[in-house]
mmCIF file of N, CA, C and O in Angstrom:
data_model
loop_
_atom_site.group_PDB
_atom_site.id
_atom_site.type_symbol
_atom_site.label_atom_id
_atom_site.label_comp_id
_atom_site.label_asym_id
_atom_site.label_seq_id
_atom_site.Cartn_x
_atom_site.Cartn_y
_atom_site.Cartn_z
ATOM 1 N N UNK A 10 11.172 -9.289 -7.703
ATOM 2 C CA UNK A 10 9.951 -9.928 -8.141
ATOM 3 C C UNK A 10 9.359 -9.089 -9.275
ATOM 4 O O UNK A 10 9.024 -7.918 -9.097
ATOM 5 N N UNK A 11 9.235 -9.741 -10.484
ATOM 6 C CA UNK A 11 8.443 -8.600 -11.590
ATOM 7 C C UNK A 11 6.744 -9.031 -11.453
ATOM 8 O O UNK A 11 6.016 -9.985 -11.181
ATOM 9 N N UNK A 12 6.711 -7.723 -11.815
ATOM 10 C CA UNK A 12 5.272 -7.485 -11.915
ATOM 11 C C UNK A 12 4.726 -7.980 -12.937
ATOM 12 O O UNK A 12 5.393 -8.160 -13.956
ATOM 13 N N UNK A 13 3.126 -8.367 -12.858
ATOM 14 C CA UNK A 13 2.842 -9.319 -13.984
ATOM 15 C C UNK A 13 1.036 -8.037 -13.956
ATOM 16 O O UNK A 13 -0.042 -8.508 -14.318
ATOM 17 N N UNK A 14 1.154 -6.709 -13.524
ATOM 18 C CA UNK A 14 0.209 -5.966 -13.439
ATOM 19 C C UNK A 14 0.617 -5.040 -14.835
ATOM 20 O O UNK A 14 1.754 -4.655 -15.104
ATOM 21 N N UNK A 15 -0.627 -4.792 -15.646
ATOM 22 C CA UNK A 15 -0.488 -3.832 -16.484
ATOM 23 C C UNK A 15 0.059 -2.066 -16.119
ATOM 24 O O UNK A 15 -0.632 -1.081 -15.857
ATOM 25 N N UNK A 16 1.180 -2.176 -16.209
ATOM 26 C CA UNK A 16 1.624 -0.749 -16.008
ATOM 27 C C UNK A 16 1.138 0.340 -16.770
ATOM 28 O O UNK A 16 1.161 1.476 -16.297
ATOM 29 N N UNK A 17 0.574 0.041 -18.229
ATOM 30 C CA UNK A 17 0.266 1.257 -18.881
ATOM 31 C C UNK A 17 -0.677 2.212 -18.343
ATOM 32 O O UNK A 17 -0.595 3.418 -18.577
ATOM 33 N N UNK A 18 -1.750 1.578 -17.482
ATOM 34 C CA UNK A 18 -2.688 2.530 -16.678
ATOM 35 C C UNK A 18 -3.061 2.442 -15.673
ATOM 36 O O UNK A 18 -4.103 1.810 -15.850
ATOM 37 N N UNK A 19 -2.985 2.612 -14.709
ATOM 38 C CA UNK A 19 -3.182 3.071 -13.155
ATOM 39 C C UNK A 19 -4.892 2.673 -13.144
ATOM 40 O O UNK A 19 -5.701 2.822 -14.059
ATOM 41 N N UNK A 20 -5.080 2.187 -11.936
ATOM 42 C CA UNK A 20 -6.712 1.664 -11.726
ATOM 43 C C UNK A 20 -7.141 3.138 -10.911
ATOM 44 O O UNK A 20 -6.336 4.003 -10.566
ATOM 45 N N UNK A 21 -8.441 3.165 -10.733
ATOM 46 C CA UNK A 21 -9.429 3.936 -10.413
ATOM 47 C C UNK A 21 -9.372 3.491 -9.059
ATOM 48 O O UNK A 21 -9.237 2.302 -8.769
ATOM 49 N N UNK A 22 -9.515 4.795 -7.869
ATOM 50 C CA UNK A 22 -9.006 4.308 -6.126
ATOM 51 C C UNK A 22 -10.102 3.864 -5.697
ATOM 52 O O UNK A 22 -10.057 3.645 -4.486
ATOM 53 N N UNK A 23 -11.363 3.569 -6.318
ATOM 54 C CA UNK A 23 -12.590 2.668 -6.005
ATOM 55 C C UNK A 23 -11.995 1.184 -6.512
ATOM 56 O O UNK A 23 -12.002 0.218 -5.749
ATOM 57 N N UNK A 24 -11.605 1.126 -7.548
ATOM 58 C CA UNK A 24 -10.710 -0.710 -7.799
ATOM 59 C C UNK A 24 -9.944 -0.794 -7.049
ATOM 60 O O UNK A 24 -10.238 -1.710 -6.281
ATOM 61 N N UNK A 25 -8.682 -0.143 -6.697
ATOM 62 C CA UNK A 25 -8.105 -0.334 -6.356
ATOM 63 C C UNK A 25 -7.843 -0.670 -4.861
ATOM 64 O O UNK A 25 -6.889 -1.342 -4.469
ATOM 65 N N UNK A 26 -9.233 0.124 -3.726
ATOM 66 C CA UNK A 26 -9.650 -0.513 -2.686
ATOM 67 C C UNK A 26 -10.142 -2.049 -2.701
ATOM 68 O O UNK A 26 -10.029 -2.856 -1.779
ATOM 69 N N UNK A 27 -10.760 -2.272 -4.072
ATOM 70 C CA UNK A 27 -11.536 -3.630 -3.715
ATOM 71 C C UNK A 27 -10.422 -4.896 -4.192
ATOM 72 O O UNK A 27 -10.816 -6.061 -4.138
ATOM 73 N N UNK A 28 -9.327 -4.651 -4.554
ATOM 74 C CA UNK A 28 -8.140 -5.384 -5.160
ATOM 75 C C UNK A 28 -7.202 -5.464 -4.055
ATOM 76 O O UNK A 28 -6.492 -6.446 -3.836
ATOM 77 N N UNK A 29 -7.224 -4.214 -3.245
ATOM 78 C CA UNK A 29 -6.751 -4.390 -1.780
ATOM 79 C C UNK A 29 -7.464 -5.276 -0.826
ATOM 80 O O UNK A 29 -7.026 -6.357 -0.433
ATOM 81 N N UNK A 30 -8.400 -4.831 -0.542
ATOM 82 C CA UNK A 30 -9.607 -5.926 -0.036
ATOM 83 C C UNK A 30 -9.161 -7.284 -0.024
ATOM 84 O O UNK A 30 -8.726 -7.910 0.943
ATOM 85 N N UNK A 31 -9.373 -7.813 -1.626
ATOM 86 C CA UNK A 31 -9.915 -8.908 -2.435
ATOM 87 C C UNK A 31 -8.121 -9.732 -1.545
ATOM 88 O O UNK A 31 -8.052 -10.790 -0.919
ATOM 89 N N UNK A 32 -7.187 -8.926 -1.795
ATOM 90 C CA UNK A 32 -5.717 -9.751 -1.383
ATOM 91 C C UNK A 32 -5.863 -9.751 0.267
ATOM 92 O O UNK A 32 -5.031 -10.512 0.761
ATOM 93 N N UNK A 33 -6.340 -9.379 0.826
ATOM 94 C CA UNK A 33 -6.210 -9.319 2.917
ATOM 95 C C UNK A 33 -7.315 -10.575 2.525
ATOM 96 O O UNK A 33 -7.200 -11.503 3.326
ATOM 97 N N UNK A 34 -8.046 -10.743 1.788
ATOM 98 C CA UNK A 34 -9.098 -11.785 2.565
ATOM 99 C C UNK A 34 -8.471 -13.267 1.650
ATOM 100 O O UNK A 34 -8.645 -14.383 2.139
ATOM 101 N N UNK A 35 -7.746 -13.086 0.302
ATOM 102 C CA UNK A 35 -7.031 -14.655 -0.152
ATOM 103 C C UNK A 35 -5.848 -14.004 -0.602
ATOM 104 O O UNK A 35 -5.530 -14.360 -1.737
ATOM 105 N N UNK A 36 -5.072 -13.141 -0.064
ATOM 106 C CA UNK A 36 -4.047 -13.185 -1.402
ATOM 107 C C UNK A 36 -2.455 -13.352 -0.379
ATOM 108 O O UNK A 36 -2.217 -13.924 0.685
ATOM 109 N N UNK A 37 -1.630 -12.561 -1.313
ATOM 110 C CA UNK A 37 -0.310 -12.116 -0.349
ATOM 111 C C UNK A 37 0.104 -11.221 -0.543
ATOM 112 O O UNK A 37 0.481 -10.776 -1.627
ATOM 113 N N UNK A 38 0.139 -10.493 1.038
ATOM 114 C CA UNK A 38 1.134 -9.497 1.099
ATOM 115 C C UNK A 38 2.686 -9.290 1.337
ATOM 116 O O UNK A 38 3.315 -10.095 2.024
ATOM 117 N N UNK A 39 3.205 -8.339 0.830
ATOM 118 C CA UNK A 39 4.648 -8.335 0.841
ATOM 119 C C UNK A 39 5.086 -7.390 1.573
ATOM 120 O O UNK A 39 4.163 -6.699 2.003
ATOM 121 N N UNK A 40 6.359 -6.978 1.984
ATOM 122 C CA UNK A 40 6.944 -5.997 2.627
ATOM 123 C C UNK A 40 8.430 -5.927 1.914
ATOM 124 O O UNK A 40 9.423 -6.655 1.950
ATOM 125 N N UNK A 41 8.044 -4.515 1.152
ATOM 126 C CA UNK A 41 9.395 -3.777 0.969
ATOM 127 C C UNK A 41 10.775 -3.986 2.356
ATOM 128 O O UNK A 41 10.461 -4.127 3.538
ATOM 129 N N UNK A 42 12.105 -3.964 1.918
ATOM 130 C CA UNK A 42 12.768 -3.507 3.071
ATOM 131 C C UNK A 42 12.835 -2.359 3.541
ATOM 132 O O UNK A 42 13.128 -2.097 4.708
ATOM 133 N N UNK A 43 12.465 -1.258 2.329
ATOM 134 C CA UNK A 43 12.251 0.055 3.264
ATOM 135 C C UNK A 43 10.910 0.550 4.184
ATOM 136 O O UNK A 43 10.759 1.455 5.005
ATOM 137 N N UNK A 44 10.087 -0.409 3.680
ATOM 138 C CA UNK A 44 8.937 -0.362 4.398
ATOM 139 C C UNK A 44 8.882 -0.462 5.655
ATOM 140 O O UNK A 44 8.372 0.239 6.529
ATOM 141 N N UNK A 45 9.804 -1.970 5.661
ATOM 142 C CA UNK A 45 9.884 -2.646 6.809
ATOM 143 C C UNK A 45 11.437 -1.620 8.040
ATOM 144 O O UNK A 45 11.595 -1.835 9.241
ATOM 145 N N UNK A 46 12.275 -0.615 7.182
ATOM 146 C CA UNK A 46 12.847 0.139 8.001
ATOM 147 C C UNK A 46 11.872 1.561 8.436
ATOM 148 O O UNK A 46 12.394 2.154 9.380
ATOM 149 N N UNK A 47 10.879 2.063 8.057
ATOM 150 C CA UNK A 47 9.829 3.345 7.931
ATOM 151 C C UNK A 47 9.030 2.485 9.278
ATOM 152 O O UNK A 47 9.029 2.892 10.440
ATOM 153 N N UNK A 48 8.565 1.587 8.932
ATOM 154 C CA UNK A 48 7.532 1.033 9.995
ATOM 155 C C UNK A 48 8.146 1.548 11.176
ATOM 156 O O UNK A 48 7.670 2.451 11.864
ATOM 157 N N UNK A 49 9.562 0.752 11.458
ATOM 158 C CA UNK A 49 10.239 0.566 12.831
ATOM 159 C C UNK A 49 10.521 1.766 13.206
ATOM 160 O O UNK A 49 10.444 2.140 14.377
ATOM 161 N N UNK A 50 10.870 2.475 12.249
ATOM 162 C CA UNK A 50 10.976 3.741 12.822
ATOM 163 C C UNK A 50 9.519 4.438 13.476
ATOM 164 O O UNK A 50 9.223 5.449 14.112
ATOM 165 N N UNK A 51 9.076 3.684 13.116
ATOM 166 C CA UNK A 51 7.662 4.897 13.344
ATOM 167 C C UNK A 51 6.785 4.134 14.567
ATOM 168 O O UNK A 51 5.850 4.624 15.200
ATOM 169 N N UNK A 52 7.457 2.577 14.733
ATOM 170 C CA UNK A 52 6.741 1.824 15.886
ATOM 171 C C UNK A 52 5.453 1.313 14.824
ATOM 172 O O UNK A 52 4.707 0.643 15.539
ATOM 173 N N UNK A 53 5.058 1.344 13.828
ATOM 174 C CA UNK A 53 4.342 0.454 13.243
ATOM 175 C C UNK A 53 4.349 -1.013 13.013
ATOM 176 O O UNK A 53 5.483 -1.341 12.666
ATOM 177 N N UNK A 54 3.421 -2.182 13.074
ATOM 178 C CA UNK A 54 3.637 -3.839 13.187
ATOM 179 C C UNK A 54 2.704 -3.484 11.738
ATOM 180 O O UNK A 54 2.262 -2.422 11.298
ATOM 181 N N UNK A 55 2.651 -4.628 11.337
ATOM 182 C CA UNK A 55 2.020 -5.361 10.284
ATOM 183 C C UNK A 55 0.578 -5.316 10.558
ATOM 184 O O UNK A 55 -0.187 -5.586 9.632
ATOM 185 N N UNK A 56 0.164 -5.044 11.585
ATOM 186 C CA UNK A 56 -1.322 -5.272 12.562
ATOM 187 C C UNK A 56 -1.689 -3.475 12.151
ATOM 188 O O UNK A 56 -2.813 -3.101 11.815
ATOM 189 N N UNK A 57 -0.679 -2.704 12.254
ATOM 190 C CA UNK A 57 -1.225 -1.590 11.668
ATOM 191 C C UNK A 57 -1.276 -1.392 10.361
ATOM 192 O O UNK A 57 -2.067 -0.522 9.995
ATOM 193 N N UNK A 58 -0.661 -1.945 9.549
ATOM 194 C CA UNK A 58 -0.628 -1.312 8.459
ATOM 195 C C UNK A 58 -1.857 -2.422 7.706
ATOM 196 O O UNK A 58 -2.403 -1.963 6.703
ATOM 197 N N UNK A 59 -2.227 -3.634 8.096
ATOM 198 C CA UNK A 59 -3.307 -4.125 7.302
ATOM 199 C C UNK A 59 -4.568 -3.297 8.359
ATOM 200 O O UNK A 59 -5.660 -3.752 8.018
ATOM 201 N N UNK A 60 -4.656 -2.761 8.946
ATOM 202 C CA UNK A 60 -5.668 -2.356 9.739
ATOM 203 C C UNK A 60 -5.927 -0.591 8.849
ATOM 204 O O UNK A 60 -6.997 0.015 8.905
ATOM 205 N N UNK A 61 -4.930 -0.179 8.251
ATOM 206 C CA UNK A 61 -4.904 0.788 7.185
ATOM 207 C C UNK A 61 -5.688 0.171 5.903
ATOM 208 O O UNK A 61 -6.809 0.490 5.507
ATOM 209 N N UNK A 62 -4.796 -0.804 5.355
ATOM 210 C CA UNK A 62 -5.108 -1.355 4.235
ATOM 211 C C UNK A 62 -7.165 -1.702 4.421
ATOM 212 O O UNK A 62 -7.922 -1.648 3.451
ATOM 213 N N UNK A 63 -7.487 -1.926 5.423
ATOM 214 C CA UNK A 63 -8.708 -2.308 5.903
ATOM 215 C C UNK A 63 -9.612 -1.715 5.860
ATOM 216 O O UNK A 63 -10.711 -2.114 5.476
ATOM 217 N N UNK A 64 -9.174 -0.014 6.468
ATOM 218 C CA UNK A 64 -9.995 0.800 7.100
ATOM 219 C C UNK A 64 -9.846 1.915 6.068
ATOM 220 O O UNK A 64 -10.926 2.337 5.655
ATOM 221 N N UNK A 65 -8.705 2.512 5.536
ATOM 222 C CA UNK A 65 -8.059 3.747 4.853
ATOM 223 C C UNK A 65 -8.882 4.006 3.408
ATOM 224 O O UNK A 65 -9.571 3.210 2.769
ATOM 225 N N UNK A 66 -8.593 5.257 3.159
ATOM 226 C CA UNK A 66 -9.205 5.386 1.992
ATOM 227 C C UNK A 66 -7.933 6.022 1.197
ATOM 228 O O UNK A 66 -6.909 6.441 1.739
ATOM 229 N N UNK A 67 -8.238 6.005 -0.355
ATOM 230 C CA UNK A 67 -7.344 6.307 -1.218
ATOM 231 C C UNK A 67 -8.020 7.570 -1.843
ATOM 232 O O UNK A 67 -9.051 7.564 -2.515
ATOM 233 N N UNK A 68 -7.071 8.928 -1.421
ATOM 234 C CA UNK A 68 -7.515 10.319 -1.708
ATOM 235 C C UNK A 68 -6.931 10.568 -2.720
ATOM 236 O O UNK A 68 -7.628 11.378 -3.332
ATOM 237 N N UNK A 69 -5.851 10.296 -3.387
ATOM 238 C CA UNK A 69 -4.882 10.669 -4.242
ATOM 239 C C UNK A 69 -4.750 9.660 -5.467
ATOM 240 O O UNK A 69 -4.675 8.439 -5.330
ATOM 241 N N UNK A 70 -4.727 10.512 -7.003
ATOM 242 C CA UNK A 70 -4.518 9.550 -7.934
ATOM 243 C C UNK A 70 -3.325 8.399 -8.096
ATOM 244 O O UNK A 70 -2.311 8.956 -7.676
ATOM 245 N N UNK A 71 -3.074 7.403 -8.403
ATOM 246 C CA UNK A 71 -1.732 6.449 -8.550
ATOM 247 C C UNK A 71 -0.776 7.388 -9.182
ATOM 248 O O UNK A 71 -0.833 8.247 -10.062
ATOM 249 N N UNK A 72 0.167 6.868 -8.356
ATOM 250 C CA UNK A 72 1.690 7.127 -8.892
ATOM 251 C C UNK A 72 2.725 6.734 -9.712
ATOM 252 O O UNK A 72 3.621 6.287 -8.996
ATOM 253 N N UNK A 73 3.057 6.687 -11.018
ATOM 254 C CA UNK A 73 3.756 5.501 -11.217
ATOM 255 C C UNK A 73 5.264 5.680 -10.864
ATOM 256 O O UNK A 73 5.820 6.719 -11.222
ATOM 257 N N UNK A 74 6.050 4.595 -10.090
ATOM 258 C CA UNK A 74 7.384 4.221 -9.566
ATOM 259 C C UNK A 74 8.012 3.695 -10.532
ATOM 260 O O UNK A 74 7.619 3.411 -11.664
ATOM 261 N N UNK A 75 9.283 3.542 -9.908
ATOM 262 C CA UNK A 75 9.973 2.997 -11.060
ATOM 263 C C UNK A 75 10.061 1.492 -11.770
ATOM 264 O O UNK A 75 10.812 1.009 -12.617
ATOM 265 N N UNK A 76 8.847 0.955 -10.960
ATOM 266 C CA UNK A 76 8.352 -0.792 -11.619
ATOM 267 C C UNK A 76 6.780 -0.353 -11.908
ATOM 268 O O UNK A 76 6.246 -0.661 -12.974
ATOM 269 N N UNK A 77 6.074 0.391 -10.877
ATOM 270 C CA UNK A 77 4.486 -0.153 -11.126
ATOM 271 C C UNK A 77 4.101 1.103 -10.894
ATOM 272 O O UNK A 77 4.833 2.075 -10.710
ATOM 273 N N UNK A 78 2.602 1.051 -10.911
ATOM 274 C CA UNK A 78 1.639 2.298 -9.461
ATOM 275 C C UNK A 78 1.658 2.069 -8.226
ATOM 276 O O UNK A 78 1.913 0.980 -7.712
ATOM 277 N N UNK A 79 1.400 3.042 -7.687
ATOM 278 C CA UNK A 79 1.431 3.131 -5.868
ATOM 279 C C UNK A 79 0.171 3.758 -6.084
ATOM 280 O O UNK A 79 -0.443 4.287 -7.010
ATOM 281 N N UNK A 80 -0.059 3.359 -4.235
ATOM 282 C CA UNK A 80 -1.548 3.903 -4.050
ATOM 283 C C UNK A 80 -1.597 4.160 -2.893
ATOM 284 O O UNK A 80 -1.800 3.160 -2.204
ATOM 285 N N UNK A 81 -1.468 5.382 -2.175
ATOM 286 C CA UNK A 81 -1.474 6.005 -0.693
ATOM 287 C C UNK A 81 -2.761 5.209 -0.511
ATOM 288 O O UNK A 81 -3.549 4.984 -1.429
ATOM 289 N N UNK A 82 -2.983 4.594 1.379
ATOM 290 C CA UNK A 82 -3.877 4.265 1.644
ATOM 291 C C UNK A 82 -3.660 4.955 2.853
ATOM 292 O O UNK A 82 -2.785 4.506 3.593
ATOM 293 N N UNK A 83 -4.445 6.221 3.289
ATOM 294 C CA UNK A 83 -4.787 6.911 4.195
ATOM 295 C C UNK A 83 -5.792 6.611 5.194
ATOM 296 O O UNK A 83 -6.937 6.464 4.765
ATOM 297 N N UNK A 84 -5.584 6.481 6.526
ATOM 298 C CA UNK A 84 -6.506 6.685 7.742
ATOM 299 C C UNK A 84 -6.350 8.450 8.654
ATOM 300 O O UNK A 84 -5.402 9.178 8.360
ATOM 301 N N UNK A 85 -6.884 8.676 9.191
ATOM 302 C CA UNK A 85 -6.379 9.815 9.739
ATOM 303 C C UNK A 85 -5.116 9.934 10.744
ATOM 304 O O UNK A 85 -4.749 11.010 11.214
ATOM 305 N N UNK A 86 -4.610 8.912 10.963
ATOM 306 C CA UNK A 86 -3.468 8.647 11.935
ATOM 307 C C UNK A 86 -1.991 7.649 10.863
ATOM 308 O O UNK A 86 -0.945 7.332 11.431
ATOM 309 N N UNK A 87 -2.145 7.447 9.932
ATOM 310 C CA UNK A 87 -0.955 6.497 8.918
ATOM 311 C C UNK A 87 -1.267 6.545 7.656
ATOM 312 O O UNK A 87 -2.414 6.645 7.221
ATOM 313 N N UNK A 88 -0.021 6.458 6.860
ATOM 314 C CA UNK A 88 -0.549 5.881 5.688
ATOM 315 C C UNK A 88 0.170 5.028 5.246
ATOM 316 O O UNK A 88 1.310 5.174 5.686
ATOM 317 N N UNK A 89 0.076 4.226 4.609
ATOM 318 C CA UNK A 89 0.574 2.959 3.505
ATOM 319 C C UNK A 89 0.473 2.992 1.735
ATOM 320 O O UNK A 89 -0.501 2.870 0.992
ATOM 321 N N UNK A 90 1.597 3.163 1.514
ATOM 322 C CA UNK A 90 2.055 2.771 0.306
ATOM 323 C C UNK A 90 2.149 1.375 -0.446
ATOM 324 O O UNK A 90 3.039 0.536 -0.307
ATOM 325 N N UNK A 91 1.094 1.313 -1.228
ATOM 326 C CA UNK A 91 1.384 -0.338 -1.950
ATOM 327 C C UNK A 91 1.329 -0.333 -3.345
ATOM 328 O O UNK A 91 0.666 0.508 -3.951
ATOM 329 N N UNK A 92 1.937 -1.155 -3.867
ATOM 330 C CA UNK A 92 2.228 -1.307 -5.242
ATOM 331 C C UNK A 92 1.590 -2.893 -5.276
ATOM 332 O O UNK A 92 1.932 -3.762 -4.474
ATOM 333 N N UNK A 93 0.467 -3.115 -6.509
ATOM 334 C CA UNK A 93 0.614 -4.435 -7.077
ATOM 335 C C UNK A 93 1.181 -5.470 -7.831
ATOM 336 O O UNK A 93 1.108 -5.252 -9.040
ATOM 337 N N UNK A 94 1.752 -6.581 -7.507
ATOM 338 C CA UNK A 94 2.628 -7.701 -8.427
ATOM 339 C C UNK A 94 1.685 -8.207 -9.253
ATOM 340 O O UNK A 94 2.089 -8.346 -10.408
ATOM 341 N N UNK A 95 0.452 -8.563 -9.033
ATOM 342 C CA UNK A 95 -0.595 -9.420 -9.336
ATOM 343 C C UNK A 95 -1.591 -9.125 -9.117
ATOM 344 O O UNK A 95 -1.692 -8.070 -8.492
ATOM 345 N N UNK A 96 -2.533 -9.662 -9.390
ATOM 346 C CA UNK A 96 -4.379 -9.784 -9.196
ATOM 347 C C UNK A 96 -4.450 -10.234 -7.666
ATOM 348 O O UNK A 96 -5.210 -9.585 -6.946
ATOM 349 N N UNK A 97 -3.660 -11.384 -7.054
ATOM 350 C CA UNK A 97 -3.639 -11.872 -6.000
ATOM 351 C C UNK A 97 -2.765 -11.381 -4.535
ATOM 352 O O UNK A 97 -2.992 -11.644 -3.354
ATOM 353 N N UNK A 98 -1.584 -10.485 -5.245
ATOM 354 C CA UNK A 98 -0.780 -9.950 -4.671
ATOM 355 C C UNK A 98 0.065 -8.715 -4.425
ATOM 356 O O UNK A 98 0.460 -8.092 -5.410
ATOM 357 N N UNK A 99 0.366 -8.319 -3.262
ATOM 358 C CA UNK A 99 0.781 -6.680 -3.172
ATOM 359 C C UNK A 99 2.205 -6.220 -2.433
ATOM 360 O O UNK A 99 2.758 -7.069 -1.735
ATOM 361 N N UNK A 100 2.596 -5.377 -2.518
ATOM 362 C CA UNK A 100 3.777 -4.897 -1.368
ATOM 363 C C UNK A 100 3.403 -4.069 -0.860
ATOM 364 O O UNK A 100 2.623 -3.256 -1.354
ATOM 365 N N UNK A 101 3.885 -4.031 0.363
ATOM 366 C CA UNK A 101 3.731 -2.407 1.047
ATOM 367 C C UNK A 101 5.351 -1.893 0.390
ATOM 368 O O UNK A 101 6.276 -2.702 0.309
ATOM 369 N N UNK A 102 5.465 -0.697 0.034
ATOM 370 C CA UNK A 102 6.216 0.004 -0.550
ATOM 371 C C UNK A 102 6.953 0.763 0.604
ATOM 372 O O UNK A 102 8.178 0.759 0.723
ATOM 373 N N UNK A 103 6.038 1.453 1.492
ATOM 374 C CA UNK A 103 6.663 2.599 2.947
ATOM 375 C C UNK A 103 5.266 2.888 3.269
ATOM 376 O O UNK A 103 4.270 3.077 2.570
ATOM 377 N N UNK A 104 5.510 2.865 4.709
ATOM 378 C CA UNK A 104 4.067 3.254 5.916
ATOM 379 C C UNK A 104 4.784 4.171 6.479
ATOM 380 O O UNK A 104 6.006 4.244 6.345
ATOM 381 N N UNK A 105 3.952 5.104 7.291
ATOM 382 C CA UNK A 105 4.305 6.289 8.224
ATOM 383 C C UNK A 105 3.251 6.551 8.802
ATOM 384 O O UNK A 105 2.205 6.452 8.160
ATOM 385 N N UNK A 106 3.218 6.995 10.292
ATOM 386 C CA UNK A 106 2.535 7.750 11.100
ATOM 387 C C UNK A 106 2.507 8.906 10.558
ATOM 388 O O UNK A 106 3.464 9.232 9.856
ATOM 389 N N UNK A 107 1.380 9.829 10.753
ATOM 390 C CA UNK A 107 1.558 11.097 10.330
ATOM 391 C C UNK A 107 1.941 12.373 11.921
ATOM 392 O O UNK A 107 2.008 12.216 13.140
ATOM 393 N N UNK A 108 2.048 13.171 11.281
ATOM 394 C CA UNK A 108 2.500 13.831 12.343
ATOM 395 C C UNK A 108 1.144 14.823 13.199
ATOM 396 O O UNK A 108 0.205 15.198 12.497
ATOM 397 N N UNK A 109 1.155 15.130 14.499
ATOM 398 C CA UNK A 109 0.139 15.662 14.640
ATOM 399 C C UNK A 109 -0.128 17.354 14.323
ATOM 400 O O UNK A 109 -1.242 17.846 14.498
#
């Protein structure tokens, strides 16, 4: 799926919460396949990782990958990796439990 998000600059982790937001309440989310192998390993559902996307905050500047930016979304117990396709739409990239 190509991205139709401006790659030249990475958003600010105050936009980039409300663009997360803005897609859980109309948009779509996606799931990487490695995401979706990290989850299982870790016993994570989809129920956790939008409950990240929900609750988490973004401590760390964007990353750029080898299509887009990523944006750690941290709670004190997981985090989630997402990259945007669109204004409307996202992937999770890889989730993990953290360790205690």
């Amino acid at each position: 799926m190509a991205s139709t998000v401006d790659t030249e600059k990475p958003l600010v982790p105050n936009a980039a919460r409300k663009r997360i937001s803005a897609i859980l309440k109309g948009g779509r989310v996606g799931y990487s396949r490695h995401a979706r192998e990290e989850m299982e390993k870790d016993d994570l559902t989809e129920v956790d990782v939008t409950n990240v996307l929900r609750g988490g905050r973004i401590i760390e500047p964007a990353e750029l990958g080898p299509v887009d930016w990523t944006y750690r979304v941290h709670t004190s117990l997981q985090c989630v990796v997402v990259a945007f396709r669109s204004e409307t739409e996202l992937v999770i990239v890889t989730a993990w439990r953290k360790k205690r």
